Amino acid sequence: MVNKYLIKSLLRELLHLKSQILSISLIVGIGVGVYFGFSSTHQSLLESRDHFYQEYNFPHLFAHLHKTPNYLLSRIKDLPGVKDTEGRIEHDALLTLPKLKEPGVVHFVSLPNGKQPNYSKLFLLQGRLPSAHSNNEVVISESFFLAHNLKLGDKFSANINGSKKTFVIRGVGVTPEHIIALQPGSSFPDDLHFTIAWVNHSALAPLLNMSTSFNSLVIQLNQPHYQDSVKSQVEQMLERYGLLQLLSRDKQMSAVYVREELKQLDVQAKTIPIIFFLVAAFILNIVISRLIRSQRTQIATLKSLGIGNYSISTYYFCFSLVIVILGTILGFVIGSWIGRNMVMLYGYYYHFPILKYKFTYHQLFISLLFSVLTAFFGTTKALKNIFRLSPAEALKPPTPINYKNKWLEKSLFFQQLAIQLRMIVRGVITTPIRSLSVGLGLSFAVVLLILGLFWNDSLNALMFSQFGIRQKETGQITLSREMEAKVVKQIERFPGILMAEGYRSIPVKIKFNNQEEVSSIKGFPVNYALTDVINETFTPLKIPKDGFHISKNLAQKLSASKGDILEIELLEGRKRKLRIPILNIMDSFYENQILTSRSHLAKILQTDDLVNSILFRTYLDPSELYAKLKNLPAVTSITYKDAAVKKFQETSAKFLLVFAFIFSLFAAAIGFGITYNNLRVTLAERDWELSTMMILGFRQSEVFKTMAHEITLLLIVFVPVGWVLGFYNARWILMKLSMEEFPIPFSITSLTFLIATFVIVMSTLVSYFIIYNGLKKMDLVATLKSRG
Amino acid sequence: MQKPILEARNITKTYQMGEVTVHALKNLSIEFYPGEFVVLLGHSGSGKSTLLNILGGLDKATSGEVYFNHQLISEYNENQLTEYRRDSIGFIFQMYNLLPRLTALENVQLVAELANDPMKPEEALMILGMEHRADHFPSQLSGGEQQRISIARAIAKNSPLLFCDEPTGALDFKTGVLVLEALQRVNQEMGATTIVITHNSSIAELADRVIFLKDGQIQNIKVNKEKKSVRDISW
Ligand SMILES: Nc1ncnc2c1ncn2[C@@H]1O[C@H](COP(=O)(O)OP(=O)(O)O)[C@@H](O)[C@H]1O
Ligand SMILES: [Mg+2]
């Protein structure tokens, strides 16, 4: 029954309700935009990453070892399942840069002289590789290069094995292995103080006495599924040489970071839009129901003329369809804008050789499908009334709603309420579906806001736990070898150092319940003061004189609990095996560690009291401290907590602020859309009643309150529902997104709830304001006549 | 002679309908006295509702003045008009216009709360013989019952003016009689100036004065020396 008359009438109706329609389209548009934008960004990045991994030979396995002779390479290569191997030298050294006051760390990775390696090839963003015979040219990672505004040709010096050497920057690059340049053992990228430097093998090897050996190995497999068997063979073969770490590609730090970041996008693309589609369906239901109710006479007339239910329903469905399609188009515009910008933003971090924004027809199709489903679910409920309506019945006035609710009316509490309030409560409960739609819509807006805001709280909690209460040290000095504990006293005597405490960390492999984890045992002084050790319930723990605490996440990975006995194997020296009982579980947010006292560790290892790291507290400027310490030969690195944290907080704060702002806008659109549409419908349905009240002498504000406070009542009930839903939703999302390697504590402050509430209340007030002005324009006499 | 409580002077009301100008009221002047029961008679379209709406502050005259107790109502702004209606007028509508989400009693209570010196809502219901329907919602009441609740609502404010635009228009004959009887009784007991619009000339005999409107002008005013009661009228 598509004919000119109906199309015209459809258009007229749409035009008449244009502001309502736009508000619904906007909500659909945001839903589509978020889905389309996030999923196309995800897709674009995924493809670029895979392309990078593929083209630049990202290997399957990574091993870190002590110095190991080169001839082993060919033996590993001969193992079944292994396609190829490549040995490298990796080395961390203290870095000085004329522009950088405090010390940095440079992580050297050797290159075949003047050539690309076979695996983890360099993608050069600028400049060139070191020339074949140079022994001082390097390519460095971009984030450091940019953070210090460096130019090609700039120099830095590094303290390698006690001798200071100057390097010239000839290129800027990235490999699939270092998409995110992370200092080993650190959880935050610290662009100011950390860089990777690719250097000729011949430049690095003599300094480390490793001309015929390697300490880093990459393995390419014939088939990825050989991974486990190859891993155990390699472990066996290299055991004697001191295998520190053997990681598969999926555990490799940079790969984990990129993967988790992409997963985050994917999860958000698939969860957040649901809120918008649901809310749009709710509003459509309210608006279409109203439309059908007000047109029951026409519908009945059409029916008596022999036009079928389905044809009439199609008309209203088309009405919804126009709204959602308008929204979808808007969504494509919003989405591709979001996508383009996000891909660009990620481009700054990821430096994939090829990074182009693109979307797929699949994504377009899914967006459209969800919009149409929204229209479908938003309309069907209302369309049922068309089927129910018999022509004869429709010509009579609609059966009035029965406001008598026995249970409610009899309650003493209800009888005590002011009349206006009773009127409002009845209005809410006699249209339960509509009230629930509005209420849930408002809850969802709150949920959305909490999802946008809680990241800040959780990251603050992380910062606080890591750098606030628990770690009072200013920074840490890493020594290149184990030294007598008296070095701590020496450092503490340096003017400006307030306190210094040395600890000893040794790598271990833990076995429990057929689970294996690589971790480290840290031995701390018994009267340890710089860091609090706390248990899961935040009660301080003492450093055990002869026992072990293990961190919560490690315990979880091993499914071990207090009292269990772990089998551990020391990865250094004579590879001794020990059985240790778990004394306590510590709350440790991201470090997989086992804690004991240094004296206990020394006893087990049958050594003197040795340390390889020193924590310190100082009021010295990093540059001053560095000037004092840089000539100590055994110092590998000095890291300042503050600088890393500040930098991280700055970047994340900026990002989170934008994120929160956009979410607030989205939530406000929902809050406004749902309250505005509901009020418009109420205004249309009750115009007669409202004008009666005004004629009887009620002031406009009094009349307005009787309708608006139905929404206020729903706000009072459903905003707290939104708090609860938001709380659990945020916790769920955090759980889903949190990396095993880097769990973020879940935290929401009351300020977040307050802001969420504020935004929703404000968006509601805006629709109150618009509707209130609409009420002003109401022509009392005309309105009365229209029903008289 | 008594002073008028409500007075319209040289009221003209025109509606612009495209090219055509409709003269709903033409230079009409009329006075109403305290406590009198006035019936406005006239054919459909003669301007009765327009006049009542202007007197009631719902509509503005194109020209002319309206005085209530010597106050120039016609110059009032929206807020002042609202206060005027709130304090001084009880309205009764053809379609009763009870608020659907309130019971009979609550409908009366709500409006009574507006007044400075209201009647007890239960008492107002009693006067109309509707106390047994106090807890019913409008949807549970017949048209006649609804109209009597609506009268109770109008009188509960104890306001000096009572305006009724075709109060029996939607009712059957017998119910209409009951409603009119109630109106007349209320007028006698409460003494509010009551203006009733109708196009049923039989009602005219109940009134102190009957004003005939035709084409927006007063055609005739008839003063009933002896008012009949509803029962005495031959319908
Ligand atoms: N809002 C309006 N627009 C145009 N004309 C109107 C309007 N209201 C009333 N009229 C006209 O004014 C005249 C008087 O109307 P009304 O006072 O309602 O008559 P009555 O109540 O006596 O039936 C009629 O001709 C009517 O068509
Ligand atoms: Mg009329």
Coordinates of N, CA and C in Angstrom, one line a residue, chain B residues 92-163:
Chain B
I92 N -17.2 25.6 35.2 CA -17.8 24.3 34.9 C -17.9 24.1 33.4
F93 N -17.3 22.9 32.9 CA -17.2 22.7 31.5 C -18.2 21.7 31.0
Q94 N -18.4 21.8 29.7 CA -19.3 20.9 29.0 C -18.9 19.4 29.2
M95 N -17.6 19.2 29.1 CA -17.0 17.8 29.2 C -16.5 17.5 30.6
Y96 N -17.0 18.3 31.6 CA -16.6 18.1 33.0 C -15.2 18.4 33.4
N97 N -14.3 17.9 32.5 CA -12.8 18.1 32.7 C -12.3 17.8 34.1
L98 N -12.7 16.7 34.6 CA -12.1 16.2 35.9 C -10.7 15.7 35.6
L99 N -9.8 15.8 36.5 CA -8.5 15.3 36.3 C -8.5 13.8 36.5
P100 N -8.1 13.0 35.5 CA -8.3 11.6 35.5 C -7.5 10.8 36.6
R101 N -6.4 11.4 37.0 CA -5.6 10.6 37.9 C -5.9 11.0 39.4
L102 N -7.0 11.7 39.6 CA -7.4 12.0 40.9 C -8.8 11.5 41.2
T103 N -9.1 11.1 42.4 CA -10.5 10.6 42.8 C -11.4 11.9 42.8
A104 N -12.7 11.6 43.0 CA -13.6 12.7 43.0 C -13.3 13.7 44.1
L105 N -13.0 13.1 45.3 CA -12.7 14.0 46.4 C -11.4 14.7 46.2
E106 N -10.4 14.1 45.6 CA -9.1 14.7 45.4 C -9.3 15.8 44.4
N107 N -10.1 15.6 43.4 CA -10.3 16.7 42.4 C -10.8 17.9 43.1
V108 N -11.7 17.8 44.0 CA -12.3 18.9 44.8 C -11.2 19.5 45.7
Q109 N -10.5 18.6 46.4 CA -9.5 19.1 47.3 C -8.4 19.9 46.7
L110 N -8.0 19.4 45.5 CA -6.9 20.0 44.8 C -7.2 21.5 44.5
V111 N -8.4 21.7 44.0 CA -8.8 23.1 43.6 C -9.1 23.9 44.9
A112 N -9.7 23.2 45.9 CA -10.0 24.0 47.2 C -8.7 24.5 47.8
E113 N -7.6 23.8 47.6 CA -6.4 24.3 48.2 C -5.9 25.6 47.6
L114 N -6.5 25.9 46.4 CA -6.1 27.2 45.8 C -6.7 28.4 46.5
A115 N -7.8 28.1 47.1 CA -8.6 29.3 47.6 C -8.1 29.7 49.0
N116 N -8.4 31.0 49.3 CA -8.1 31.6 50.6 C -9.0 31.1 51.6
D117 N -10.3 31.0 51.3 CA -11.3 30.6 52.3 C -12.2 29.5 51.7
P118 N -11.7 28.3 51.5 CA -12.5 27.3 50.8 C -13.5 26.7 51.7
M119 N -14.4 26.0 51.0 CA -15.4 25.2 51.7 C -14.7 23.9 52.0
K120 N -15.2 23.1 52.9 CA -14.6 21.8 53.1 C -14.9 20.9 51.9
P121 N -14.0 20.3 51.3 CA -14.2 19.5 50.1 C -15.3 18.4 50.3
E122 N -15.3 17.8 51.5 CA -16.4 16.8 51.7 C -17.7 17.4 51.7
E123 N -17.8 18.7 52.3 CA -19.1 19.4 52.3 C -19.6 19.7 50.9
A124 N -18.6 20.1 50.1 CA -19.0 20.5 48.7 C -19.6 19.2 48.0
L125 N -19.0 18.1 48.3 CA -19.5 16.8 47.7 C -20.9 16.5 48.2
M126 N -21.1 16.8 49.5 CA -22.3 16.6 50.2 C -23.4 17.4 49.6
I127 N -23.1 18.7 49.3 CA -24.1 19.6 48.7 C -24.6 19.0 47.4
L128 N -23.7 18.4 46.7 CA -24.1 17.8 45.4 C -24.6 16.4 45.5
G129 N -24.6 15.9 46.7 CA -25.1 14.5 46.9 C -24.1 13.5 46.4
M130 N -22.8 13.8 46.4 CA -21.9 12.9 45.8 C -20.9 12.3 46.8
E131 N -21.2 12.5 48.1 CA -20.2 12.0 49.1 C -19.9 10.5 49.0
H132 N -20.9 9.7 48.5 CA -20.7 8.3 48.4 C -19.8 7.9 47.2
R133 N -19.5 8.9 46.4 CA -18.6 8.6 45.3 C -17.2 9.2 45.5
A134 N -16.9 9.6 46.7 CA -15.7 10.4 46.9 C -14.4 9.7 46.5
D135 N -14.4 8.4 46.6 CA -13.2 7.6 46.3 C -13.1 7.1 44.9
H136 N -14.1 7.5 44.1 CA -14.1 7.0 42.7 C -13.3 7.9 41.8
F137 N -12.7 7.2 40.9 CA -12.0 8.0 39.8 C -13.0 8.4 38.8
P138 N -12.7 9.5 38.1 CA -13.7 10.0 37.0 C -14.1 8.8 36.1
S139 N -13.2 8.0 35.7 CA -13.5 6.9 34.8 C -14.5 5.9 35.3
Q140 N -14.7 6.0 36.6 CA -15.7 5.1 37.2 C -17.0 5.7 37.4
L141 N -17.2 7.0 36.9 CA -18.4 7.7 37.2 C -19.2 8.0 35.9
S142 N -20.5 8.1 36.0 CA -21.3 8.5 34.8 C -21.1 10.0 34.5
G143 N -21.6 10.4 33.4 CA -21.4 11.8 33.0 C -22.1 12.7 34.0
G144 N -23.3 12.4 34.4 CA -24.0 13.3 35.3 C -23.3 13.4 36.7
E145 N -22.8 12.2 37.1 CA -22.0 12.2 38.3 C -20.8 13.1 38.2
Q146 N -20.1 12.9 37.1 CA -18.9 13.7 36.8 C -19.2 15.2 36.9
Q147 N -20.3 15.6 36.2 CA -20.6 17.0 36.2 C -20.9 17.5 37.6
R148 N -21.6 16.7 38.4 CA -21.8 17.2 39.8 C -20.6 17.3 40.6
I149 N -19.6 16.4 40.3 CA -18.3 16.5 41.0 C -17.6 17.8 40.5
S150 N -17.8 18.1 39.2 CA -17.2 19.3 38.7 C -17.8 20.5 39.3
I151 N -19.1 20.5 39.6 CA -19.7 21.6 40.2 C -19.2 21.7 41.7
A152 N -19.1 20.6 42.3 CA -18.5 20.6 43.7 C -17.2 21.2 43.7
R153 N -16.4 20.9 42.7 CA -15.0 21.4 42.5 C -15.1 23.0 42.4
A154 N -16.1 23.4 41.5 CA -16.2 24.9 41.3 C -16.6 25.6 42.5
I155 N -17.5 25.1 43.3 CA -18.0 25.8 44.4 C -17.1 25.8 45.6
A156 N -16.3 24.7 45.7 CA -15.4 24.5 46.9 C -14.5 25.7 47.1
K157 N -14.2 26.4 46.1 CA -13.3 27.6 46.2 C -14.0 28.8 46.9
N158 N -15.4 28.7 46.9 CA -16.1 29.8 47.5 C -15.9 31.1 46.7
S159 N -15.7 31.0 45.4 CA -15.4 32.2 44.6 C -16.6 33.0 44.2
P160 N -16.5 34.3 44.0 CA -17.7 35.1 43.8 C -18.3 34.8 42.4
L161 N -17.6 34.2 41.4 CA -18.2 34.0 40.1 C -18.2 32.5 39.8
L162 N -19.2 32.1 39.1 CA -19.3 30.7 38.6 C -19.7 30.7 37.2
F163 N -18.8 30.2 36.3 CA -19.0 30.3 34.9 C -19.3 28.9 34.4

